[in-house]
Every structure is written in C-alpha cells, then in structure tokens.
C-alpha cells in the first residue's frame, strides 16, 4: 500500500471533523480519533479515522463535506470505491432522508449533531434524528427555508422570472413580497446569483440550486403541504380526471407520462382546491398507509399546455428521488436530462 499525503483541509473542515468525532464519542461511548499519515490508497482522503469498539479497531478514510445535494453520498461512495479503507462521510449535518440514503449505499457517516452510521464486521451504529445545531439552522440561508424553497422552485421552473420584478416573483411563488429580497440576497452572497443593474440578474449555478432544492424539499417544505393519505383502486388510476378538480399528478404517475418508463405503484396528487369532491368522485377512502397521497399545490404558474395535469418536472424529479427506489431514480435521471437540464441555459 502506497503512503500518500492527506488532503489539505480548511480551518472550517478541521473544526467540523473535530466536532463530529467528539460528538460521536460522547453520544455512543466509542473511542474515535484521527490518525496522521496514510490516508488511503492512490488518492488523498481528508483524514484517516480510527474507531475503537469492543476491543476491535476500525479504520475509515474520511471526507469532510457539506451535504447540500441528494447525490453527494453517492459521489463520495464512488470516489472511495477503490480505496483500501472504508469510506466515511463527515458532514456538518445529515438529515434523516440523507442518512437513509447513506445506509442504502452502505456509506458510513458522522456529523456534528451526533447522527452517525458506522458499519463493519462486528460494528453497527445508526443514530438519526438528532436536531440541527443552532449555528447550522436553515434560517441562516433564506433560500433553504419554506418561503425560500417556494421562490427557488419558481425560478427553476420558470427561469425567465429571474429578470422579473419582486412582485411578479412573489406572485408566482405564492409568498409574501417581503420574502423575495432576502432570498435573492442569500443566493447572491453564496455565489449562486449575480445582480447587475435593476432587474438584470443571472442565475450562476442553477444545477446547484436544483440539488439544494431536491435535498431540502422533503424535510422543509413537503411536510407543510398538508399531506393526506387515501386508498384507491390501483388499476383505475388512469381514469381519474384531475383537471376538473384543479389538481395535478406528481411522483410516479407524472413520471410514467413523461418517460413511459414506470408502472406506478404509488400515486401522488397536488391539489389547489378542497379535495372532498376529488376524493368522493374517485371512491378514495382515508387510510394512513394508503397508496394515494394528496398534498397542497404551492406554486402559482401554469405547468404547460401539454402537461396540464402534471406538476412541473422539477417536482416530479424531487418526488422520485425522495423514494430511494432504483427504478424511480432511473426515471428521475431521464426527466432531468430531457426536461430540466435543457431549461438551464435560459437562466444564465
């Protein structure tokens, strides 16, 4: 095994690593520490971590990284695929959804809040749901709170809005006018938007904004959309007329319509009006484990003449990725390549 130098970490990354290790030791009773010297085989890791548990020692090649994209765990896993040591993602904070994604990938992680997943022969640690540390709360980043996600969703779906005035943006996003300015300032401060003169703005990295949105939508905005569960006849879903109820297909049904790739097993509907008539007309019955989920529509713009009974592709993409299902992930990739990525040049 060749000895190589460890990657150079910033002061902030070193602080994240030290805090995550200290919190892991405190919450689990393990004895983890940083080893100096060999970081990996053929590539530099940020550090080598040794974890002592039950008279055994386990070594991990650590990468310190902020998880602001749903794909980040898979990227880290792929980067260390050929290393002689087990990979370890070290992050400021890991949400429950990202934790589940890491476990599906068998990617160990620790964060500064005490969330952790460590797996090796004779070792299994899985801690999730620890609250986000105060200094990392999302209100520091206005684009990642619920109103901010309304606004960035509108910008991703309608890139021309970036040059509209704040009142038009607020109307399309269904938010208060006063929330638009702070979100724009946040995007600009983080290098995601360039403000020139007047309404001359440019989204510098719509791909990054999309991945932030997909990562935070399931935990920050979706629970606020009044989700309700029902059971319906799986074979009759294609007969449901959502247009007359001012509602839209999301998730697997929308993906089937867009890609002709999936056979839906679960049905996601976003509705603008009270759902009593929709539920009655289609003989749905309330069921907490039902195959139909109905949520409130949260945008105020058309979804296009050919896709009038479907939510915007960005939302279909997010719904599919949140399921952690392989077939859904394949469909999501197709939707991204065919429906989302081509629109990005309009935002730049």
mmCIF file of C-alpha atoms in Angstrom, residues 13-199:
data_model
loop_
_atom_site.group_PDB
_atom_site.id
_atom_site.type_symbol
_atom_site.label_atom_id
_atom_site.label_comp_id
_atom_site.label_asym_id
_atom_site.label_seq_id
_atom_site.Cartn_x
_atom_site.Cartn_y
_atom_site.Cartn_z
ATOM 1 C CA UNK A 13 -13.350 21.485 7.731
ATOM 2 C CA UNK A 14 -10.944 20.703 10.574
ATOM 3 C CA UNK A 15 -13.453 22.153 13.026
ATOM 4 C CA UNK A 16 -16.248 20.013 11.552
ATOM 5 C CA UNK A 17 -14.079 16.886 11.780
ATOM 6 C CA UNK A 18 -13.039 17.518 15.386
ATOM 7 C CA UNK A 19 -16.589 18.340 16.488
ATOM 8 C CA UNK A 20 -18.086 15.309 14.740
ATOM 9 C CA UNK A 21 -15.572 12.937 16.332
ATOM 10 C CA UNK A 22 -16.038 14.440 19.791
ATOM 11 C CA UNK A 23 -19.830 14.218 19.468
ATOM 12 C CA UNK A 24 -19.618 10.625 18.230
ATOM 13 C CA UNK A 25 -17.540 9.628 21.238
ATOM 14 C CA UNK A 26 -19.902 11.400 23.619
ATOM 15 C CA UNK A 27 -23.162 10.009 22.240
ATOM 16 C CA UNK A 28 -22.070 6.420 21.511
ATOM 17 C CA UNK A 29 -19.319 5.693 24.029
ATOM 18 C CA UNK A 30 -16.944 4.781 21.207
ATOM 19 C CA UNK A 31 -13.344 5.923 21.080
ATOM 20 C CA UNK A 32 -12.695 7.556 17.706
ATOM 21 C CA UNK A 33 -9.619 9.570 16.804
ATOM 22 C CA UNK A 34 -7.747 10.993 13.828
ATOM 23 C CA UNK A 35 -4.640 9.135 12.682
ATOM 24 C CA UNK A 36 -1.918 11.040 10.898
ATOM 25 C CA UNK A 37 -0.061 9.663 7.899
ATOM 26 C CA UNK A 38 -1.535 7.213 5.422
ATOM 27 C CA UNK A 39 -4.883 8.456 4.197
ATOM 28 C CA UNK A 40 -5.772 5.959 1.520
ATOM 29 C CA UNK A 41 -4.575 4.037 -1.454
ATOM 30 C CA UNK A 42 -3.830 6.017 -4.596
ATOM 31 C CA UNK A 43 -5.893 9.077 -3.600
ATOM 32 C CA UNK A 44 -5.849 11.580 -0.802
ATOM 33 C CA UNK A 45 -8.522 11.473 1.890
ATOM 34 C CA UNK A 46 -9.091 14.314 4.292
ATOM 35 C CA UNK A 47 -8.102 12.109 7.223
ATOM 36 C CA UNK A 48 -7.898 8.546 8.487
ATOM 37 C CA UNK A 49 -10.242 7.880 11.408
ATOM 38 C CA UNK A 50 -9.745 5.000 13.806
ATOM 39 C CA UNK A 51 -12.745 3.814 15.817
ATOM 40 C CA UNK A 52 -12.186 1.516 18.790
ATOM 41 C CA UNK A 53 -15.164 -0.611 19.845
ATOM 42 C CA UNK A 54 -15.467 -3.947 21.653
ATOM 43 C CA UNK A 55 -11.685 -4.449 21.708
ATOM 44 C CA UNK A 56 -11.501 -4.027 17.948
ATOM 45 C CA UNK A 57 -10.245 -1.130 15.879
ATOM 46 C CA UNK A 58 -11.724 0.000 12.581
ATOM 47 C CA UNK A 59 -10.156 2.461 10.165
ATOM 48 C CA UNK A 60 -12.072 4.749 7.817
ATOM 49 C CA UNK A 61 -10.879 7.087 5.061
ATOM 50 C CA UNK A 62 -12.781 10.281 5.839
ATOM 51 C CA UNK A 63 -14.036 13.005 3.534
ATOM 52 C CA UNK A 64 -15.295 16.199 5.154
ATOM 53 C CA UNK A 65 -18.094 17.608 3.027
ATOM 54 C CA UNK A 66 -21.250 19.662 3.368
ATOM 55 C CA UNK A 67 -24.172 17.567 2.115
ATOM 56 C CA UNK A 68 -26.209 20.043 0.108
ATOM 57 C CA UNK A 69 -27.128 17.730 -2.759
ATOM 58 C CA UNK A 70 -29.062 14.480 -2.755
ATOM 59 C CA UNK A 71 -26.340 12.923 -4.924
ATOM 60 C CA UNK A 72 -23.488 13.805 -2.542
ATOM 61 C CA UNK A 73 -23.408 10.433 -0.717
ATOM 62 C CA UNK A 74 -23.199 8.517 -3.992
ATOM 63 C CA UNK A 75 -20.403 10.823 -5.168
ATOM 64 C CA UNK A 76 -18.409 10.186 -2.002
ATOM 65 C CA UNK A 77 -19.041 6.452 -2.215
ATOM 66 C CA UNK A 78 -17.829 6.375 -5.822
ATOM 67 C CA UNK A 79 -14.738 8.445 -5.044
ATOM 68 C CA UNK A 80 -13.513 5.979 -2.433
ATOM 69 C CA UNK A 81 -14.679 2.811 -4.160
ATOM 70 C CA UNK A 82 -11.147 1.541 -4.779
ATOM 71 C CA UNK A 83 -9.579 2.632 -1.505
ATOM 72 C CA UNK A 84 -8.063 0.076 0.832
ATOM 73 C CA UNK A 85 -10.049 1.560 3.732
ATOM 74 C CA UNK A 86 -13.730 2.028 4.359
ATOM 75 C CA UNK A 87 -15.060 5.462 3.387
ATOM 76 C CA UNK A 88 -16.530 7.813 5.982
ATOM 77 C CA UNK A 89 -18.546 10.906 5.150
ATOM 78 C CA UNK A 90 -18.055 13.620 7.785
ATOM 79 C CA UNK A 91 -20.591 16.450 7.486
ATOM 80 C CA UNK A 92 -21.808 19.434 9.486
ATOM 81 C CA UNK A 93 -25.298 17.900 9.466
ATOM 82 C CA UNK A 94 -27.042 14.860 7.959
ATOM 83 C CA UNK A 95 -30.852 14.886 7.632
ATOM 84 C CA UNK A 96 -32.903 11.746 8.224
ATOM 85 C CA UNK A 97 -33.508 11.373 4.471
ATOM 86 C CA UNK A 98 -29.807 11.688 3.636
ATOM 87 C CA UNK A 99 -29.000 9.260 6.480
ATOM 88 C CA UNK A 100 -31.308 6.681 4.913
ATOM 89 C CA UNK A 101 -29.677 7.296 1.559
ATOM 90 C CA UNK A 102 -26.233 6.700 3.079
ATOM 91 C CA UNK A 103 -27.400 3.485 4.711
ATOM 92 C CA UNK A 104 -28.825 2.259 1.403
ATOM 93 C CA UNK A 105 -25.407 2.926 -0.134
ATOM 94 C CA UNK A 106 -23.547 1.382 2.829
ATOM 95 C CA UNK A 107 -21.710 4.677 3.231
ATOM 96 C CA UNK A 108 -20.730 5.326 6.878
ATOM 97 C CA UNK A 109 -21.154 8.902 8.111
ATOM 98 C CA UNK A 110 -20.910 11.095 11.202
ATOM 99 C CA UNK A 111 -21.985 14.698 11.744
ATOM 100 C CA UNK A 112 -21.555 17.428 14.341
ATOM 101 C CA UNK A 113 -25.047 16.833 15.787
ATOM 102 C CA UNK A 114 -24.369 13.218 16.778
ATOM 103 C CA UNK A 115 -26.090 11.493 13.871
ATOM 104 C CA UNK A 116 -23.982 8.529 12.778
ATOM 105 C CA UNK A 117 -23.918 5.369 10.721
ATOM 106 C CA UNK A 118 -20.934 3.050 11.125
ATOM 107 C CA UNK A 119 -20.975 -0.461 9.723
ATOM 108 C CA UNK A 120 -18.194 -3.061 9.647
ATOM 109 C CA UNK A 121 -17.822 -6.693 10.744
ATOM 110 C CA UNK A 122 -18.757 -6.665 14.439
ATOM 111 C CA UNK A 123 -19.775 -2.983 14.366
ATOM 112 C CA UNK A 124 -23.141 -1.344 13.694
ATOM 113 C CA UNK A 125 -24.060 2.160 14.827
ATOM 114 C CA UNK A 126 -27.101 4.006 13.456
ATOM 115 C CA UNK A 127 -28.232 7.241 15.091
ATOM 116 C CA UNK A 128 -30.611 9.599 13.247
ATOM 117 C CA UNK A 129 -32.963 12.439 14.106
ATOM 118 C CA UNK A 130 -30.563 14.494 16.203
ATOM 119 C CA UNK A 131 -31.558 18.183 15.808
ATOM 120 C CA UNK A 132 -29.579 20.517 13.614
ATOM 121 C CA UNK A 133 -27.075 22.556 15.682
ATOM 122 C CA UNK A 134 -28.169 26.154 16.204
ATOM 123 C CA UNK A 135 -25.290 27.572 14.182
ATOM 124 C CA UNK A 136 -26.368 25.471 11.184
ATOM 125 C CA UNK A 137 -30.086 26.231 11.268
ATOM 126 C CA UNK A 138 -31.526 26.874 7.852
ATOM 127 C CA UNK A 139 -32.740 30.363 8.733
ATOM 128 C CA UNK A 140 -29.164 31.436 8.072
ATOM 129 C CA UNK A 141 -29.793 30.569 4.429
ATOM 130 C CA UNK A 142 -33.058 32.177 3.386
ATOM 131 C CA UNK A 143 -33.232 30.198 0.143
ATOM 132 C CA UNK A 144 -33.497 26.970 2.159
ATOM 133 C CA UNK A 145 -36.420 27.864 4.431
ATOM 134 C CA UNK A 146 -40.003 27.116 3.259
ATOM 135 C CA UNK A 147 -40.582 30.505 1.617
ATOM 136 C CA UNK A 148 -37.143 30.362 0.029
ATOM 137 C CA UNK A 149 -37.918 26.947 -1.440
ATOM 138 C CA UNK A 150 -41.137 28.396 -2.923
ATOM 139 C CA UNK A 151 -39.057 31.083 -4.622
ATOM 140 C CA UNK A 152 -36.230 28.908 -5.900
ATOM 141 C CA UNK A 153 -38.807 26.410 -7.207
ATOM 142 C CA UNK A 154 -40.441 29.156 -9.239
ATOM 143 C CA UNK A 155 -37.061 30.278 -10.596
ATOM 144 C CA UNK A 156 -36.084 26.726 -11.550
ATOM 145 C CA UNK A 157 -39.393 26.062 -13.308
ATOM 146 C CA UNK A 158 -39.674 29.496 -14.920
ATOM 147 C CA UNK A 159 -36.088 30.745 -15.469
ATOM 148 C CA UNK A 160 -37.332 33.957 -17.096
ATOM 149 C CA UNK A 161 -38.626 35.058 -13.679
ATOM 150 C CA UNK A 162 -35.070 35.849 -12.608
ATOM 151 C CA UNK A 163 -35.405 39.104 -14.580
ATOM 152 C CA UNK A 164 -38.902 39.919 -13.310
ATOM 153 C CA UNK A 165 -39.624 42.373 -10.515
ATOM 154 C CA UNK A 166 -40.022 41.124 -6.947
ATOM 155 C CA UNK A 167 -43.806 41.463 -7.039
ATOM 156 C CA UNK A 168 -44.071 39.106 -10.032
ATOM 157 C CA UNK A 169 -41.699 36.625 -8.420
ATOM 158 C CA UNK A 170 -43.675 36.700 -5.168
ATOM 159 C CA UNK A 171 -46.941 36.110 -7.053
ATOM 160 C CA UNK A 172 -45.547 33.131 -8.979
ATOM 161 C CA UNK A 173 -44.031 31.617 -5.830
ATOM 162 C CA UNK A 174 -47.087 32.341 -3.643
ATOM 163 C CA UNK A 175 -45.061 34.106 -0.952
ATOM 164 C CA UNK A 176 -45.160 37.496 0.718
ATOM 165 C CA UNK A 177 -43.415 40.245 -1.235
ATOM 166 C CA UNK A 178 -41.026 40.951 1.640
ATOM 167 C CA UNK A 179 -39.517 37.456 1.487
ATOM 168 C CA UNK A 180 -38.125 37.785 -2.046
ATOM 169 C CA UNK A 181 -35.335 40.280 -1.335
ATOM 170 C CA UNK A 182 -33.675 38.279 1.476
ATOM 171 C CA UNK A 183 -33.743 35.114 -0.668
ATOM 172 C CA UNK A 184 -32.124 36.949 -3.578
ATOM 173 C CA UNK A 185 -29.501 38.353 -1.221
ATOM 174 C CA UNK A 186 -28.794 34.846 0.100
ATOM 175 C CA UNK A 187 -28.355 33.457 -3.413
ATOM 176 C CA UNK A 188 -26.060 36.333 -4.314
ATOM 177 C CA UNK A 189 -23.981 36.003 -1.125
ATOM 178 C CA UNK A 190 -23.407 32.304 -1.825
ATOM 179 C CA UNK A 191 -22.340 32.897 -5.435
ATOM 180 C CA UNK A 192 -25.492 31.444 -6.984
ATOM 181 C CA UNK A 193 -26.840 34.677 -8.430
ATOM 182 C CA UNK A 194 -25.271 37.795 -9.942
ATOM 183 C CA UNK A 195 -27.107 41.093 -9.580
ATOM 184 C CA UNK A 196 -26.176 43.640 -12.227
ATOM 185 C CA UNK A 197 -28.493 46.651 -12.535
ATOM 186 C CA UNK A 198 -32.205 46.942 -11.831
ATOM 187 C CA UNK A 199 -33.791 43.579 -12.598
#
